[in-house]
């Protein structure tokens, strides 16, 4: 039985007042009726936070709303899949802070729907009038544009009219000046003349030639400026930068004179190689020459909005230590429109040799004044602060950095007092004391998210919104933390989903979902939308183990995992995770070891395929969804076009290319060369790299083994977004495991062809000489 959150009782008092809001946001009023099992559709159509950065960052906590400048209001964005329209519907709900602890009431001020993989509402910010919100929005079959909406009148005004998607922006507080990023016009790699005459293949990949479209990872953005003096937005040029707003950091200065952005440098200066830092940073030189921007270092670019120029801020790369976990460069404008740069390098030119030598080995925090670019040093360190985000309170000249994960380090506070700066490490108590009212999502493994206001001074709490009151009518399986050890005594942790009618002592079929874990998040599917379906499977009588690549809450474990990835140890290392978990659940008498399924997604596809081809364990069924396998086709088509990625393929398969004497290493290690050892029926899902799955699909069919492939290429997103695609991905997984591990079929007539195919596979698996053993 689903546990009813205590805050729901408070919420019921204002449920009638929220009824109109709920109907518009898709939060249905519940009626008294018998509970029913959780289905895949329930996960797709649940209401959840509309901020993807929160959903993707499993450790993210704190405020999930945007407060107005005077903090009298706060805005919260929600999203909900709509299966009937195949859209994802977004809404902005605005609450009054004064009512938070007395009569919380949210009002929907804007609703938009997306039929693409993009959010219909994103990057929401307030203007200085405390009554206007600005955001990126899109409607079905349209591209994202910049909008603003008045909270009182609910009048929605479109500020841009670009034919290409607007992907980022920054705006002055009166909306008079704004800078925005537009996805650059696609540059077809093959011209009409080349097609007519033929051409030499150089750096093009197979997609360039086959589709003749822009690369899927095209980071080129055109920058536009709009001011009161410009009747039409003016292009300032094209840069290559991140898609994520928190990574490109586009930001207009308070005095509206400048804007700053982080962008890739595809021709990094030679002196950048002279830095001799003590911490691990990416090795760019070899991979950057491939022409792929995301393999290159980044730098800050300064836009002069009066001179209409874009120039490098400093002749230095942006620090990214240990993939961001060890800290990275972050920035913010101060009240006086100078720049606070945390974890920055300083230029090596035009200084004495002693200073140059120091700069080679030091990471700094500085204040940089403009336009003279005077540098005031605040801190000097051998290693970066563990900063991944920076939270500015510009009006107070107070800035707080946060690590990527709690185990990576502490929060740091930088405050300016006149011309001096104070820096201190914040304890949990100090952070609590400095907070005003916070509005966050309160949830745990078994309690669905509620939007809750918390007064850190008094400890008073009040539910603002129960996102999914209909969940009280569903039979959720209980979820709990499951800990176990490997044979070499490494401690691991995951979450175990039980069937709602679980009976102790009975052995159940088991499905292992291979990565992503949180002690604090409520997940119906698991952490990802592609192929994961934890509660739907639990409600069909499965135990489901949602495991992680190591222990999320143990720095030593995470560091060990990082050291194993991209090495020949990776496959055996993670295979031990699966096998030890299964052994422990079997020891406890909870699972039937003859009915175990294994689902891999993204990187863990390799782990699953390695397990299926290199282990003595016999799994009953498996799923491999849109991931790397380091096989022959995958390396040939996707990884072997640059020296660095080709060497990775070699490293994972014995140390050489798949030719000559080195072929023996591939024959031993590469899953795709060991398909004859796969006994489990395998469901493949192809989204972003279909040729990798094609090798597995055709190879297994060639061997007469049971295999099915679903294709979402080229319109699917790696983590599927569109409701129809999610339904096919997740529901087919449920059907697949029910069929192969329990012998059950869905009587839905629309699935007749699916089960006809699967029965033929099963018949052939049982008797390869059977007359029904058709290879279709």
Short mmCIF file of C-alpha atoms in Angstrom, two decimals, residues 23-504:
data_model
loop_
_atom_site.label_atom_id
_atom_site.label_comp_id
_atom_site.label_asym_id
_atom_site.label_seq_id
_atom_site.Cartn_x
_atom_site.Cartn_y
_atom_site.Cartn_z
CA UNK A 23 -7.07 20.56 -13.88
CA UNK A 24 -5.03 22.99 -15.94
CA UNK A 25 -1.69 21.45 -14.95
CA UNK A 26 -2.99 17.94 -15.30
CA UNK A 27 -3.18 17.14 -11.58
CA UNK A 28 -6.44 15.20 -11.35
CA UNK A 29 -8.68 15.14 -8.32
CA UNK A 30 -8.89 11.64 -6.95
CA UNK A 31 -12.08 9.73 -6.24
CA UNK A 32 -12.64 6.86 -3.85
CA UNK A 33 -12.15 3.71 -5.90
CA UNK A 34 -10.25 0.44 -5.54
CA UNK A 35 -6.53 0.73 -6.02
CA UNK A 36 -5.02 -0.56 -9.24
CA UNK A 37 -1.49 -1.62 -10.24
CA UNK A 38 1.07 0.93 -11.41
CA UNK A 39 1.60 0.84 -15.17
CA UNK A 40 4.12 2.31 -17.56
CA UNK A 41 1.54 4.94 -18.52
CA UNK A 42 1.40 6.16 -14.91
CA UNK A 43 5.10 6.95 -15.00
CA UNK A 44 4.83 8.74 -18.34
CA UNK A 45 1.82 10.81 -17.33
CA UNK A 46 2.91 11.65 -13.79
CA UNK A 47 3.45 15.31 -12.99
CA UNK A 48 7.01 16.17 -12.12
CA UNK A 49 9.32 19.13 -11.91
CA UNK A 50 9.97 20.75 -15.26
CA UNK A 51 13.64 21.43 -14.56
CA UNK A 52 15.71 18.80 -16.34
CA UNK A 53 18.89 19.75 -14.50
CA UNK A 54 17.20 18.71 -11.25
CA UNK A 55 15.97 15.43 -12.72
CA UNK A 56 19.37 14.61 -14.22
CA UNK A 57 21.38 15.53 -11.10
CA UNK A 58 20.40 12.87 -8.57
CA UNK A 59 22.20 14.66 -5.72
CA UNK A 60 20.67 18.09 -6.33
CA UNK A 61 18.70 19.52 -3.40
CA UNK A 62 17.60 22.94 -2.19
CA UNK A 63 15.33 25.45 -3.88
CA UNK A 64 13.46 24.20 -6.93
CA UNK A 65 11.56 27.43 -7.49
CA UNK A 66 12.50 30.86 -8.78
CA UNK A 67 11.81 33.66 -6.29
CA UNK A 68 10.94 37.11 -7.57
CA UNK A 69 13.59 39.79 -6.77
CA UNK A 70 11.63 41.01 -3.73
CA UNK A 71 10.81 37.38 -2.77
CA UNK A 72 7.08 38.08 -2.60
CA UNK A 73 6.36 35.39 -5.20
CA UNK A 74 7.90 32.20 -6.42
CA UNK A 75 7.45 30.28 -9.67
CA UNK A 76 7.50 26.52 -10.12
CA UNK A 77 7.56 24.69 -13.46
CA UNK A 78 5.88 21.30 -13.88
CA UNK A 79 5.71 18.86 -16.78
CA UNK A 80 3.48 15.93 -17.64
CA UNK A 81 3.44 13.46 -20.52
CA UNK A 82 0.28 13.44 -22.62
CA UNK A 83 -0.05 10.06 -24.32
CA UNK A 84 -3.22 10.92 -26.24
CA UNK A 85 -1.55 13.91 -27.95
CA UNK A 86 2.03 12.57 -27.79
CA UNK A 87 3.20 15.83 -26.24
CA UNK A 88 4.81 16.86 -22.99
CA UNK A 89 2.77 19.61 -21.36
CA UNK A 90 4.51 22.25 -19.23
CA UNK A 91 3.05 24.87 -16.90
CA UNK A 92 4.36 27.70 -14.76
CA UNK A 93 2.64 27.94 -11.38
CA UNK A 94 3.13 31.10 -9.30
CA UNK A 95 2.66 31.20 -5.51
CA UNK A 96 2.61 34.13 -3.06
CA UNK A 97 5.29 33.80 -0.41
CA UNK A 98 3.10 35.46 2.25
CA UNK A 99 0.58 32.62 1.89
CA UNK A 100 3.12 29.80 2.05
CA UNK A 101 2.44 28.83 5.68
CA UNK A 102 -1.20 29.87 5.91
CA UNK A 103 -3.11 29.17 2.71
CA UNK A 104 -0.73 28.05 -0.05
CA UNK A 105 -2.34 28.50 -3.43
CA UNK A 106 -0.69 28.26 -6.82
CA UNK A 107 -2.00 29.89 -9.96
CA UNK A 108 -1.12 28.68 -13.44
CA UNK A 109 0.04 31.65 -15.51
CA UNK A 110 1.28 29.88 -18.66
CA UNK A 111 0.92 26.45 -20.27
CA UNK A 112 2.77 25.28 -23.38
CA UNK A 113 3.23 21.86 -24.97
CA UNK A 114 6.16 20.33 -26.81
CA UNK A 115 6.02 17.68 -29.52
CA UNK A 116 9.82 17.58 -29.78
CA UNK A 117 12.51 16.32 -27.41
CA UNK A 118 12.93 19.84 -26.03
CA UNK A 119 11.16 21.23 -22.96
CA UNK A 120 8.14 23.41 -23.71
CA UNK A 121 9.21 25.80 -20.91
CA UNK A 122 12.77 26.28 -19.68
CA UNK A 123 15.24 28.80 -18.27
CA UNK A 124 12.61 30.76 -16.31
CA UNK A 125 13.75 34.08 -14.77
CA UNK A 126 12.05 37.05 -13.11
CA UNK A 127 12.32 40.68 -14.15
CA UNK A 128 12.86 43.50 -11.68
CA UNK A 129 9.15 44.46 -11.59
CA UNK A 130 8.49 41.26 -9.57
CA UNK A 131 5.53 40.51 -11.82
CA UNK A 132 7.01 39.41 -15.14
CA UNK A 133 8.62 36.09 -16.01
CA UNK A 134 10.84 35.44 -19.01
CA UNK A 135 11.50 31.97 -20.40
CA UNK A 136 12.21 29.86 -23.47
CA UNK A 137 9.03 28.25 -24.76
CA UNK A 138 7.69 26.28 -27.67
CA UNK A 139 4.41 24.88 -28.93
CA UNK A 140 3.89 21.67 -30.95
CA UNK A 141 5.74 21.65 -34.29
CA UNK A 142 7.41 24.98 -33.49
CA UNK A 143 10.91 25.96 -32.46
CA UNK A 144 11.74 27.45 -29.02
CA UNK A 145 11.48 31.23 -28.77
CA UNK A 146 11.93 33.80 -26.01
CA UNK A 147 8.72 34.75 -24.18
CA UNK A 148 7.64 36.88 -21.29
CA UNK A 149 4.40 36.63 -19.32
CA UNK A 150 2.67 39.02 -16.93
CA UNK A 151 1.66 37.22 -13.72
CA UNK A 152 -1.40 39.43 -13.19
CA UNK A 153 -2.88 39.55 -16.69
CA UNK A 154 -1.34 36.22 -17.84
CA UNK A 155 -0.61 37.94 -21.14
CA UNK A 156 2.00 35.97 -23.05
CA UNK A 157 4.31 37.95 -25.33
CA UNK A 158 6.76 36.46 -27.81
CA UNK A 159 10.04 38.38 -27.92
CA UNK A 160 11.82 36.56 -30.76
CA UNK A 161 10.74 35.17 -34.10
CA UNK A 162 13.65 33.04 -35.24
CA UNK A 163 13.31 30.22 -37.74
CA UNK A 164 15.88 28.22 -35.77
CA UNK A 165 15.68 27.22 -32.10
CA UNK A 166 16.57 29.80 -29.47
CA UNK A 167 18.61 27.82 -26.94
CA UNK A 168 19.78 30.36 -24.36
CA UNK A 169 19.48 33.98 -23.32
CA UNK A 170 20.34 36.60 -20.75
CA UNK A 171 18.36 39.76 -20.16
CA UNK A 172 18.64 43.06 -18.34
CA UNK A 173 16.27 43.51 -15.43
CA UNK A 174 13.95 45.81 -17.39
CA UNK A 175 13.97 43.55 -20.49
CA UNK A 176 15.34 46.43 -22.57
CA UNK A 177 18.58 44.66 -23.46
CA UNK A 178 18.93 40.98 -24.07
CA UNK A 179 21.37 38.62 -25.71
CA UNK A 180 20.24 35.25 -27.00
CA UNK A 181 21.67 32.17 -28.67
CA UNK A 182 20.19 30.58 -31.77
CA UNK A 183 21.20 27.20 -33.12
CA UNK A 184 23.37 28.03 -36.11
CA UNK A 185 22.10 27.28 -39.59
CA UNK A 186 23.03 23.72 -40.53
CA UNK A 187 26.04 23.44 -42.77
CA UNK A 188 25.51 20.44 -45.02
CA UNK A 189 28.78 18.52 -45.20
CA UNK A 190 28.26 17.50 -48.84
CA UNK A 191 27.48 20.15 -51.45
CA UNK A 192 25.40 19.65 -54.57
CA UNK A 193 28.58 19.84 -56.66
CA UNK A 194 30.24 17.16 -54.50
CA UNK A 195 27.22 14.89 -54.95
CA UNK A 196 27.29 15.37 -58.72
CA UNK A 197 31.03 14.82 -59.21
CA UNK A 198 31.96 12.65 -56.28
CA UNK A 199 34.34 13.62 -53.50
CA UNK A 200 37.17 12.43 -51.29
CA UNK A 201 36.10 11.19 -47.88
CA UNK A 202 38.18 12.93 -45.20
CA UNK A 203 36.80 13.74 -41.77
CA UNK A 204 33.14 12.98 -42.50
CA UNK A 205 31.54 10.26 -40.45
CA UNK A 206 29.02 7.86 -41.89
CA UNK A 207 26.06 10.03 -40.85
CA UNK A 208 27.53 13.01 -42.71
CA UNK A 209 27.60 11.01 -45.91
CA UNK A 210 24.43 9.00 -45.43
CA UNK A 211 22.10 11.79 -44.27
CA UNK A 212 23.97 14.86 -45.57
CA UNK A 213 22.82 16.83 -42.57
CA UNK A 214 24.56 18.78 -39.85
CA UNK A 215 26.32 16.72 -37.24
CA UNK A 216 24.17 15.55 -34.35
CA UNK A 217 26.66 17.20 -32.00
CA UNK A 218 26.69 20.62 -33.64
CA UNK A 219 27.62 23.14 -30.94
CA UNK A 220 27.59 26.22 -33.17
CA UNK A 221 25.39 29.01 -31.84
CA UNK A 222 24.72 32.41 -33.38
CA UNK A 223 24.65 35.24 -30.85
CA UNK A 224 22.03 37.98 -31.24
CA UNK A 225 21.73 41.29 -29.40
CA UNK A 226 18.53 43.28 -28.94
CA UNK A 227 18.52 46.73 -27.33
CA UNK A 228 16.07 49.67 -27.31
CA UNK A 229 18.29 51.29 -29.94
CA UNK A 230 18.20 48.27 -32.25
CA UNK A 231 14.83 47.89 -34.00
CA UNK A 232 15.92 44.44 -35.21
CA UNK A 233 18.11 42.00 -33.32
CA UNK A 234 21.71 42.13 -34.52
CA UNK A 235 23.96 39.12 -35.00
CA UNK A 236 27.26 39.36 -33.16
CA UNK A 237 28.73 36.23 -34.69
CA UNK A 238 28.92 32.46 -34.17
CA UNK A 239 30.54 30.62 -31.28
CA UNK A 240 30.73 26.95 -30.39
CA UNK A 241 29.36 26.38 -26.92
CA UNK A 242 27.46 24.01 -24.70
CA UNK A 243 23.73 23.42 -25.05
CA UNK A 244 23.13 23.48 -21.28
CA UNK A 245 22.51 26.97 -19.87
CA UNK A 246 24.42 26.29 -16.66
CA UNK A 247 27.47 25.31 -18.73
CA UNK A 248 27.57 28.12 -21.30
CA UNK A 249 26.65 30.60 -18.57
CA UNK A 250 25.56 33.40 -20.95
CA UNK A 251 25.14 36.44 -18.70
CA UNK A 252 24.60 40.19 -19.23
CA UNK A 253 26.36 42.50 -16.76
CA UNK A 254 24.23 44.59 -14.39
CA UNK A 255 25.23 47.80 -16.19
CA UNK A 256 24.20 46.21 -19.55
CA UNK A 257 27.57 47.04 -21.10
CA UNK A 258 28.94 43.51 -21.38
CA UNK A 259 27.97 39.88 -21.63
CA UNK A 260 30.07 36.80 -20.90
CA UNK A 261 29.84 33.27 -22.28
CA UNK A 262 31.89 30.06 -22.00
CA UNK A 263 32.73 28.67 -25.45
CA UNK A 264 34.93 25.98 -26.97
CA UNK A 265 38.26 26.99 -28.44
CA UNK A 266 38.82 24.71 -31.43
CA UNK A 267 42.37 26.05 -31.97
CA UNK A 268 43.78 26.26 -28.43
CA UNK A 269 46.95 28.36 -28.16
CA UNK A 270 50.23 26.49 -27.74
CA UNK A 271 51.12 28.26 -24.42
CA UNK A 272 48.15 26.52 -22.77
CA UNK A 273 50.26 23.36 -22.81
CA UNK A 274 52.71 25.05 -20.43
CA UNK A 275 50.43 24.80 -17.39
CA UNK A 276 51.80 22.23 -14.94
CA UNK A 277 48.85 21.64 -12.67
CA UNK A 278 48.84 19.13 -9.83
CA UNK A 279 45.26 18.03 -10.44
CA UNK A 280 43.81 15.96 -13.26
CA UNK A 281 42.47 17.90 -16.23
CA UNK A 282 41.28 16.57 -19.60
CA UNK A 283 43.92 15.89 -22.23
CA UNK A 284 42.74 17.97 -25.15
CA UNK A 285 45.58 18.25 -27.67
CA UNK A 286 45.09 15.03 -29.65
CA UNK A 287 41.30 14.86 -29.57
CA UNK A 288 40.74 18.56 -30.30
CA UNK A 289 42.41 18.18 -33.67
CA UNK A 290 39.54 15.95 -34.75
CA UNK A 291 37.42 19.07 -35.24
CA UNK A 292 34.85 17.98 -32.66
CA UNK A 293 34.25 21.04 -30.51
CA UNK A 294 33.24 19.15 -27.38
CA UNK A 295 36.70 17.57 -27.28
CA UNK A 296 38.33 21.01 -27.08
CA UNK A 297 39.00 23.21 -24.06
CA UNK A 298 36.72 26.13 -23.27
CA UNK A 299 37.46 29.77 -22.57
CA UNK A 300 35.45 32.83 -21.58
CA UNK A 301 34.43 35.24 -24.34
CA UNK A 302 33.54 38.84 -23.50
CA UNK A 303 30.94 40.66 -25.56
CA UNK A 304 31.06 44.46 -25.63
CA UNK A 305 27.43 45.33 -26.24
CA UNK A 306 28.25 48.90 -27.25
CA UNK A 307 31.21 48.19 -29.54
CA UNK A 308 29.43 45.03 -30.80
CA UNK A 309 32.56 42.89 -30.47
CA UNK A 310 33.39 39.44 -29.08
CA UNK A 311 36.89 38.85 -27.73
CA UNK A 312 38.56 36.43 -25.31
CA UNK A 313 38.29 37.56 -21.71
CA UNK A 314 41.69 36.11 -20.75
CA UNK A 315 44.24 34.03 -22.60
CA UNK A 316 43.48 30.97 -20.47
CA UNK A 317 41.40 27.79 -20.68
CA UNK A 318 38.56 27.13 -18.24
CA UNK A 319 39.51 24.65 -15.54
CA UNK A 320 37.64 21.33 -15.45
CA UNK A 321 39.22 19.04 -12.86
CA UNK A 322 38.38 15.34 -12.76
CA UNK A 323 35.40 15.76 -15.06
CA UNK A 324 33.97 18.51 -12.83
CA UNK A 325 33.94 16.44 -9.66
CA UNK A 326 37.25 17.98 -8.64
CA UNK A 327 35.97 21.50 -9.29
CA UNK A 328 35.76 23.74 -12.33
CA UNK A 329 35.83 27.37 -13.36
CA UNK A 330 32.67 29.30 -12.45
CA UNK A 331 31.90 33.01 -12.61
CA UNK A 332 29.42 35.70 -11.62
CA UNK A 333 28.99 39.43 -12.10
CA UNK A 334 29.32 41.61 -9.03
CA UNK A 335 27.08 44.53 -8.17
CA UNK A 336 29.60 46.93 -9.80
CA UNK A 337 29.73 44.83 -13.02
CA UNK A 338 33.17 43.44 -12.32
CA UNK A 339 33.66 39.68 -12.63
CA UNK A 340 34.25 37.15 -9.87
CA UNK A 341 36.19 34.24 -11.40
CA UNK A 342 36.46 31.17 -9.17
CA UNK A 343 38.97 28.45 -10.10
CA UNK A 344 40.59 30.41 -12.89
CA UNK A 345 44.03 30.21 -14.42
CA UNK A 346 45.95 33.41 -15.14
CA UNK A 347 47.74 34.25 -18.41
CA UNK A 348 51.41 33.30 -18.73
CA UNK A 349 52.49 36.20 -20.92
CA UNK A 350 53.74 39.67 -19.92
CA UNK A 351 54.80 38.66 -16.39
CA UNK A 352 58.15 37.94 -14.76
CA UNK A 353 59.49 34.40 -14.92
CA UNK A 354 58.96 33.83 -11.19
CA UNK A 355 55.31 34.88 -11.50
CA UNK A 356 54.92 32.84 -14.69
CA UNK A 357 56.23 29.74 -12.98
CA UNK A 358 53.79 30.26 -10.11
CA UNK A 359 50.86 30.72 -12.49
CA UNK A 360 51.68 27.47 -14.26
CA UNK A 361 50.95 25.57 -11.05
CA UNK A 362 48.25 27.65 -9.38
CA UNK A 363 44.50 28.07 -9.69
CA UNK A 364 43.10 31.40 -8.53
CA UNK A 365 39.97 33.21 -7.45
CA UNK A 366 40.09 36.77 -8.76
CA UNK A 367 38.02 39.87 -9.29
CA UNK A 368 38.41 41.23 -12.80
CA UNK A 369 37.40 44.83 -13.49
CA UNK A 370 36.32 46.04 -16.92
CA UNK A 371 37.24 47.46 -19.33
CA UNK A 372 40.84 47.69 -18.04
CA UNK A 373 40.88 44.00 -17.02
CA UNK A 374 42.63 44.72 -13.75
CA UNK A 375 43.14 41.50 -11.79
CA UNK A 376 42.69 41.46 -8.01
CA UNK A 377 43.76 38.10 -6.54
CA UNK A 378 41.46 36.72 -3.83
CA UNK A 379 42.77 33.16 -3.34
CA UNK A 380 45.69 31.06 -4.63
CA UNK A 381 45.45 27.25 -4.46
CA UNK A 382 47.21 24.13 -5.72
CA UNK A 383 43.84 22.50 -6.41
CA UNK A 384 40.46 24.02 -7.29
CA UNK A 385 37.66 24.69 -4.87
CA UNK A 386 35.13 21.84 -5.33
CA UNK A 387 32.87 24.22 -7.27
CA UNK A 388 30.50 23.06 -9.98
CA UNK A 389 27.76 25.68 -9.62
CA UNK A 390 27.77 29.23 -8.29
CA UNK A 391 24.72 30.80 -6.65
CA UNK A 392 24.95 34.58 -6.79
CA UNK A 393 23.19 37.14 -4.67
CA UNK A 394 24.49 40.01 -6.77
CA UNK A 395 22.67 42.75 -4.86
CA UNK A 396 24.46 41.63 -1.69
CA UNK A 397 27.77 40.82 -3.42
CA UNK A 398 27.53 37.33 -1.94
CA UNK A 399 28.36 34.22 -3.96
CA UNK A 400 28.20 30.57 -2.87
CA UNK A 401 29.77 27.71 -4.80
CA UNK A 402 28.48 24.15 -4.66
CA UNK A 403 30.24 20.85 -5.50
CA UNK A 404 28.90 18.47 -8.10
CA UNK A 405 28.29 15.86 -5.39
CA UNK A 406 28.21 16.21 -1.62
CA UNK A 407 31.09 13.74 -1.22
CA UNK A 408 33.33 15.97 -3.37
CA UNK A 409 33.65 18.77 -0.84
CA UNK A 410 32.06 21.75 0.84
CA UNK A 411 30.30 24.92 -0.18
CA UNK A 412 32.38 28.09 -0.27
CA UNK A 413 31.13 31.61 0.35
CA UNK A 414 32.70 34.67 -1.30
CA UNK A 415 31.50 38.06 -0.05
CA UNK A 416 32.67 41.53 -1.08
CA UNK A 417 32.90 44.32 1.43
CA UNK A 418 34.05 47.52 -0.22
CA UNK A 419 37.30 46.69 -1.98
CA UNK A 420 38.06 43.56 0.07
CA UNK A 421 36.83 40.00 -0.17
CA UNK A 422 36.05 37.43 2.52
CA UNK A 423 36.15 33.70 1.81
CA UNK A 424 34.90 30.98 4.12
CA UNK A 425 33.94 27.35 3.98
CA UNK A 426 30.32 26.94 4.99
CA UNK A 427 29.23 24.31 7.44
CA UNK A 428 25.75 22.83 7.20
CA UNK A 429 24.72 24.95 10.18
CA UNK A 430 26.00 28.15 8.59
CA UNK A 431 24.21 27.37 5.37
CA UNK A 432 20.99 26.83 7.28
CA UNK A 433 21.38 30.07 9.24
CA UNK A 434 21.96 32.10 6.09
CA UNK A 435 18.86 30.85 4.32
CA UNK A 436 15.55 32.56 3.97
CA UNK A 437 12.41 30.59 3.26
CA UNK A 438 13.25 27.67 0.95
CA UNK A 439 10.84 25.80 -1.31
CA UNK A 440 11.98 22.35 -2.27
CA UNK A 441 10.74 18.93 -3.32
CA UNK A 442 10.33 16.64 -0.34
CA UNK A 443 10.39 12.96 -1.27
CA UNK A 444 12.01 9.64 -0.56
CA UNK A 445 12.07 6.20 -2.17
CA UNK A 446 8.47 5.53 -1.15
CA UNK A 447 6.99 9.03 -0.90
CA UNK A 448 6.17 10.89 -4.12
CA UNK A 449 7.47 14.48 -4.39
CA UNK A 450 5.59 17.29 -2.70
CA UNK A 451 6.47 20.93 -3.13
CA UNK A 452 7.13 22.11 0.41
CA UNK A 453 8.05 25.47 1.95
CA UNK A 454 10.51 25.42 4.84
CA UNK A 455 11.38 28.25 7.21
CA UNK A 456 14.99 27.49 8.26
CA UNK A 457 14.77 29.81 11.24
CA UNK A 458 11.71 28.24 12.87
CA UNK A 459 11.65 24.82 11.22
CA UNK A 460 8.06 25.41 10.12
CA UNK A 461 7.02 23.47 7.02
CA UNK A 462 3.99 23.54 4.76
CA UNK A 463 3.04 21.63 1.62
CA UNK A 464 2.45 23.93 -1.33
CA UNK A 465 1.51 21.32 -3.90
CA UNK A 466 1.02 17.56 -4.02
CA UNK A 467 2.11 16.91 -7.57
CA UNK A 468 0.34 13.56 -7.98
CA UNK A 469 -2.63 13.05 -5.65
CA UNK A 470 -3.84 10.26 -7.96
CA UNK A 471 -0.98 8.11 -6.67
CA UNK A 472 -3.00 7.33 -3.58
CA UNK A 473 -5.11 5.09 -5.83
CA UNK A 474 -2.15 3.01 -7.08
CA UNK A 475 -0.47 -0.06 -5.59
CA UNK A 476 3.17 0.94 -5.40
CA UNK A 477 5.69 -1.72 -4.51
CA UNK A 478 7.74 -0.93 -1.41
CA UNK A 479 11.30 0.26 -2.07
CA UNK A 480 14.22 -0.07 0.32
CA UNK A 481 17.98 0.25 0.37
CA UNK A 482 19.76 -2.99 -0.47
CA UNK A 483 23.43 -3.39 0.46
CA UNK A 484 25.74 -6.24 -0.47
CA UNK A 485 29.41 -7.06 -0.96
CA UNK A 486 31.45 -8.40 -3.83
CA UNK A 487 33.76 -11.38 -3.45
CA UNK A 488 36.69 -9.01 -2.83
CA UNK A 489 34.75 -7.23 -0.05
CA UNK A 490 33.67 -4.05 -1.85
CA UNK A 491 30.43 -2.69 -0.37
CA UNK A 492 27.71 -1.76 -2.87
CA UNK A 493 24.29 -0.21 -2.50
CA UNK A 494 21.12 0.03 -4.57
CA UNK A 495 17.37 0.24 -4.20
CA UNK A 496 15.22 -2.87 -4.21
CA UNK A 497 11.62 -2.67 -5.48
CA UNK A 498 9.25 -5.30 -4.05
CA UNK A 499 6.01 -6.55 -5.60
CA UNK A 500 3.06 -4.89 -3.78
CA UNK A 501 1.88 -8.33 -2.57
CA UNK A 502 5.35 -9.57 -1.66
CA UNK A 503 5.39 -12.70 0.49
CA UNK A 504 8.49 -13.38 2.55
#
